[in-house]
Amino acid sequence: MPSVPKPDFIFTALDDSQVQAAVVCAKQLRIHMRVRSGGHDYEGLSYASLIEKPFMVLDLAKIRAVNVDIEHNTAWIQGATIGEVYYRISEKSSVHGFPAGLCTTLGIGGHITGGAYGSMMRKYGLGVDHVLDAKIVDANGRVLDRAAMGEDLFWAIRGGGGGSFGVILWWKIKLVPVPQTVTVFTVTKTLEQGGNKLLHRWQRVAPKIDEDLFIRVIIQPGNSSVPGKRTVTTSYNALFLGGADRLLRVMKHGFPELGLTRKDCVETSWIKSVLYIAGYPDGTAPEVLLQGKSTTKAHFKAKSDFVREEIPEKSLNALWEIFLQEDGPLMIWNPYGGMMSRIAESATPFPHRKGVLYKIQYVTGWIDGEKSMAKHMNWMRKFYFYTAPYVSKYPRETYVNYRDLDIGMNQKNNTSFFQAFSWGYRYFKGNFNRLVKVKTKVDPSNFFRHEQSIPPLTTGKKG
């Protein structure tokens, strides 16, 4: 947005030593730094600031090596996009993958710092659950690997959010097995086609069905059978780690209500399933994943929720009434369960594990910039208010990679544990306290900071 302060200068690093030098210089000169990898922060905090002036951006877009070691089932990766990582893995093997995001233009650096979920999460958990090592530049300008940084800092960077503990140079990830053949499908139902009953049933089925199967629901407005009237469409968009015949058996036993047929099923390779789930047109070559940058220029606002109890079927129509008041609203319901329920809340800073049925992402977008921003933001806040009775409580859990400044932010040049608790507890639950202890130990002067960074216990104006 034109009214949001932009950086005084941007430094594009070409290698690790330049990142290290930039951190050392910025600290010595007392220049506030933001770090941009993929540039996908939902509130733009990797390249804009609401609370700091002057500031610089350290751009990592040119540092994007991906070194895949199939023999050891690992890869060392820099600031590449998720799509590039997937492509480089598939170049070496058709039976290896990595359980990270569905949006292929995300930078892997920031993505993993928030958790990194995707369509294999019910089988394998999150991207952070498969990180073996890392190299970061800390607040003193030192390059540290896992052994040098210690287990507390290594724990914190795997899900504690970006921009609080250092600059990620490299992640070492563990690859996971994928079948030669996977199956994808999308089945769409409107309200007039029994959408409410089906969506209610999905809430019970999706977290408990075979963990090789990930069925998310994409919810949007659509044209009703009544001329001139809008309805709600629910698209069941799925990846199954196996062939169509076994998928049909799983669905017949677990979710026959969807009415999946063999004609709906597309057998493909894992790398092509990445393109399918990301929404690329049929026949798109995997090389598109190397393009990296997103072509989307629209403005948007997003929020998130975690659901631990089924939303009653009779309550859905009241939500649709408000949902359809917006021009182009979108919700995505992502199922949990499976491996996600077997990893402890405290294993990484990402706490949304056992007991979560699914996560909701709310999105609304517009193309005329600040002109109609207030209207769309007001609708989003209203809808979020109305969904409160149906989602997690105490805290109302939120996903840190869907950053939302509405739930609180640090003040200019100052962070307070008590202020930060309002949003920190929602992002990290009980892990927030441990993150604060790590921050206090590794960056007591609060060099790495932003509107929702983890605060050290010492507060006050920092350089």
Short mmCIF file of C-alpha atoms in Angstrom, two decimals, residues 127-300:
data_model
loop_
_atom_site.label_atom_id
_atom_site.label_comp_id
_atom_site.label_asym_id
_atom_site.label_seq_id
_atom_site.Cartn_x
_atom_site.Cartn_y
_atom_site.Cartn_z
CA GLY A 127 7.97 -29.51 6.96
CA VAL A 128 9.48 -28.55 10.34
CA ASP A 129 9.07 -32.14 11.49
CA HIS A 130 11.60 -33.14 8.83
CA VAL A 131 14.36 -30.56 9.39
CA LEU A 132 17.67 -32.16 10.38
CA ASP A 133 19.99 -29.15 10.51
CA ALA A 134 20.17 -25.48 9.62
CA LYS A 135 22.66 -22.65 9.15
CA ILE A 136 21.72 -19.19 10.38
CA VAL A 137 23.33 -15.81 10.88
CA ASP A 138 22.60 -14.79 14.47
CA ALA A 139 22.32 -11.28 15.97
CA ASN A 140 26.09 -11.17 16.49
CA GLY A 141 26.80 -11.95 12.84
CA ARG A 142 27.98 -15.50 13.49
CA VAL A 143 27.12 -18.36 11.14
CA LEU A 144 25.80 -21.22 13.26
CA ASP A 145 24.77 -24.76 12.41
CA ARG A 146 22.68 -27.00 14.69
CA ALA A 147 25.64 -28.08 16.81
CA ALA A 148 26.88 -24.49 17.26
CA MET A 149 23.49 -22.89 17.92
CA GLY A 150 22.32 -25.53 20.41
CA GLU A 151 19.04 -27.38 20.65
CA ASP A 152 17.01 -24.51 22.12
CA LEU A 153 17.63 -22.18 19.19
CA PHE A 154 17.30 -25.05 16.71
CA TRP A 155 13.90 -25.80 18.28
CA ALA A 156 12.82 -22.13 18.09
CA ILE A 157 13.58 -21.58 14.40
CA ARG A 158 11.50 -24.64 13.39
CA GLY A 159 8.06 -23.06 13.73
CA GLY A 160 8.62 -20.01 15.93
CA GLY A 161 7.96 -17.60 13.06
CA GLY A 162 10.43 -15.69 10.88
CA GLY A 163 12.36 -12.55 11.73
CA SER A 164 12.97 -13.10 15.45
CA PHE A 165 16.11 -15.18 15.86
CA GLY A 166 18.37 -14.69 12.85
CA VAL A 167 18.63 -15.04 9.08
CA ILE A 168 18.16 -18.57 7.77
CA LEU A 169 20.86 -19.41 5.23
CA TRP A 170 20.28 -23.13 4.79
CA TRP A 171 17.89 -25.85 5.87
CA LYS A 172 18.86 -29.51 5.80
CA ILE A 173 15.68 -31.50 5.23
CA LYS A 174 14.84 -35.17 5.36
CA LEU A 175 13.05 -36.45 2.26
CA VAL A 176 10.04 -38.76 2.54
CA PRO A 177 8.95 -41.67 0.33
CA VAL A 178 6.13 -41.12 -2.16
CA PRO A 179 4.57 -43.74 -4.48
CA GLN A 180 5.30 -43.86 -8.20
CA THR A 181 1.58 -43.26 -8.73
CA VAL A 182 -0.61 -40.92 -6.67
CA THR A 183 -4.23 -39.94 -7.32
CA VAL A 184 -5.89 -36.53 -7.25
CA PHE A 185 -9.49 -35.45 -7.59
CA THR A 186 -11.79 -32.45 -7.24
CA VAL A 187 -15.53 -32.92 -6.69
CA THR A 188 -17.70 -29.80 -6.36
CA LYS A 189 -21.13 -29.57 -4.72
CA THR A 190 -23.39 -26.56 -4.23
CA LEU A 191 -25.78 -25.97 -1.35
CA GLU A 192 -28.61 -27.05 -3.66
CA GLN A 193 -26.80 -30.37 -4.18
CA GLY A 194 -26.70 -31.15 -0.48
CA GLY A 195 -23.59 -29.12 0.26
CA ASN A 196 -24.35 -28.52 3.94
CA LYS A 197 -24.96 -32.18 4.77
CA LEU A 198 -21.82 -33.20 2.91
CA LEU A 199 -19.65 -30.54 4.57
CA HIS A 200 -20.93 -31.57 7.98
CA ARG A 201 -20.06 -35.18 7.22
CA TRP A 202 -16.59 -34.14 5.97
CA GLN A 203 -15.82 -32.62 9.38
CA ARG A 204 -16.21 -36.04 10.96
CA VAL A 205 -14.56 -38.08 8.22
CA ALA A 206 -11.57 -36.06 6.94
CA PRO A 207 -9.48 -36.10 10.16
CA LYS A 208 -10.01 -39.85 10.70
CA ILE A 209 -9.90 -41.35 7.20
CA ASP A 210 -6.83 -43.23 5.88
CA GLU A 211 -3.82 -40.95 6.44
CA ASP A 212 -2.67 -41.46 2.84
CA LEU A 213 -5.69 -39.31 1.91
CA PHE A 214 -5.83 -35.51 2.26
CA ILE A 215 -9.17 -33.94 1.30
CA ARG A 216 -9.37 -30.18 1.71
CA VAL A 217 -12.49 -28.14 0.98
CA ILE A 218 -12.31 -24.93 -1.06
CA ILE A 219 -15.40 -22.82 -0.37
CA GLN A 220 -16.43 -19.97 -2.70
CA PRO A 221 -19.52 -18.21 -4.03
CA GLY A 222 -21.08 -19.61 -7.21
CA ASN A 223 -24.12 -19.18 -9.41
CA SER A 224 -27.29 -20.71 -8.02
CA SER A 225 -29.81 -22.69 -10.02
CA VAL A 226 -32.08 -19.73 -9.31
CA PRO A 227 -31.26 -16.99 -11.88
CA GLY A 228 -29.57 -13.95 -10.39
CA LYS A 229 -28.94 -15.59 -7.02
CA ARG A 230 -25.59 -16.66 -5.59
CA THR A 231 -24.94 -19.89 -3.75
CA VAL A 232 -21.96 -21.46 -1.97
CA THR A 233 -19.82 -24.06 -3.74
CA THR A 234 -17.74 -26.61 -1.84
CA SER A 235 -14.91 -28.21 -3.83
CA TYR A 236 -13.38 -31.36 -2.33
CA ASN A 237 -9.78 -31.17 -3.56
CA ALA A 238 -7.66 -34.21 -2.70
CA LEU A 239 -4.34 -36.01 -2.88
CA PHE A 240 -4.12 -39.76 -2.25
CA LEU A 241 -0.74 -41.45 -1.88
CA GLY A 242 -1.65 -44.47 -3.97
CA GLY A 243 -3.62 -45.63 -6.99
CA ALA A 244 -7.25 -44.95 -7.90
CA ASP A 245 -8.48 -48.47 -7.13
CA ARG A 246 -7.36 -48.34 -3.50
CA LEU A 247 -8.61 -44.75 -3.19
CA LEU A 248 -12.08 -45.81 -4.33
CA ARG A 249 -12.10 -48.58 -1.72
CA VAL A 250 -11.05 -46.10 1.00
CA MET A 251 -13.75 -43.64 -0.08
CA LYS A 252 -16.46 -46.29 -0.34
CA HIS A 253 -15.74 -47.33 3.23
CA GLY A 254 -15.02 -43.92 4.77
CA PHE A 255 -16.79 -41.21 2.76
CA PRO A 256 -19.31 -42.76 0.36
CA GLU A 257 -21.51 -39.64 0.63
CA LEU A 258 -19.19 -37.75 -1.74
CA GLY A 259 -20.05 -40.17 -4.53
CA LEU A 260 -16.52 -40.37 -5.92
CA THR A 261 -16.26 -42.30 -9.19
CA ARG A 262 -13.32 -43.66 -11.19
CA LYS A 263 -13.95 -40.91 -13.74
CA ASP A 264 -13.26 -38.27 -11.06
CA CYS A 265 -9.83 -39.76 -10.27
CA VAL A 266 -6.63 -38.71 -12.00
CA GLU A 267 -3.62 -40.97 -11.52
CA THR A 268 -0.36 -39.07 -11.84
CA SER A 269 3.16 -38.65 -10.44
CA TRP A 270 3.83 -36.87 -7.15
CA ILE A 271 5.47 -33.88 -8.89
CA LYS A 272 2.48 -33.47 -11.22
CA SER A 273 0.13 -33.72 -8.24
CA VAL A 274 1.95 -30.66 -6.86
CA LEU A 275 0.91 -28.74 -10.00
CA TYR A 276 -2.67 -30.04 -9.73
CA ILE A 277 -3.11 -29.04 -6.09
CA ALA A 278 -1.49 -25.64 -6.78
CA GLY A 279 -4.14 -25.00 -9.46
CA TYR A 280 -2.02 -25.05 -12.61
CA PRO A 281 -3.90 -25.96 -15.83
CA ASP A 282 -3.87 -29.58 -17.02
CA GLY A 283 -0.79 -30.39 -19.04
CA THR A 284 1.43 -27.73 -17.43
CA ALA A 285 5.06 -28.89 -17.48
CA PRO A 286 6.77 -29.20 -14.07
CA GLU A 287 9.42 -26.72 -15.23
CA VAL A 288 6.93 -23.95 -14.40
CA LEU A 289 7.96 -24.55 -10.79
CA LEU A 290 11.36 -23.04 -11.57
CA GLN A 291 9.83 -19.66 -12.44
CA GLY A 292 9.53 -18.93 -8.75
CA LYS A 293 7.72 -15.62 -8.56
CA SER A 294 3.99 -15.38 -8.13
CA THR A 295 2.13 -13.43 -10.81
CA THR A 296 -0.67 -12.39 -8.44
CA LYS A 297 -0.91 -8.64 -7.89
CA ALA A 298 -4.25 -8.40 -6.07
CA HIS A 299 -4.60 -7.07 -2.54
CA PHE A 300 -5.97 -9.41 0.10
#
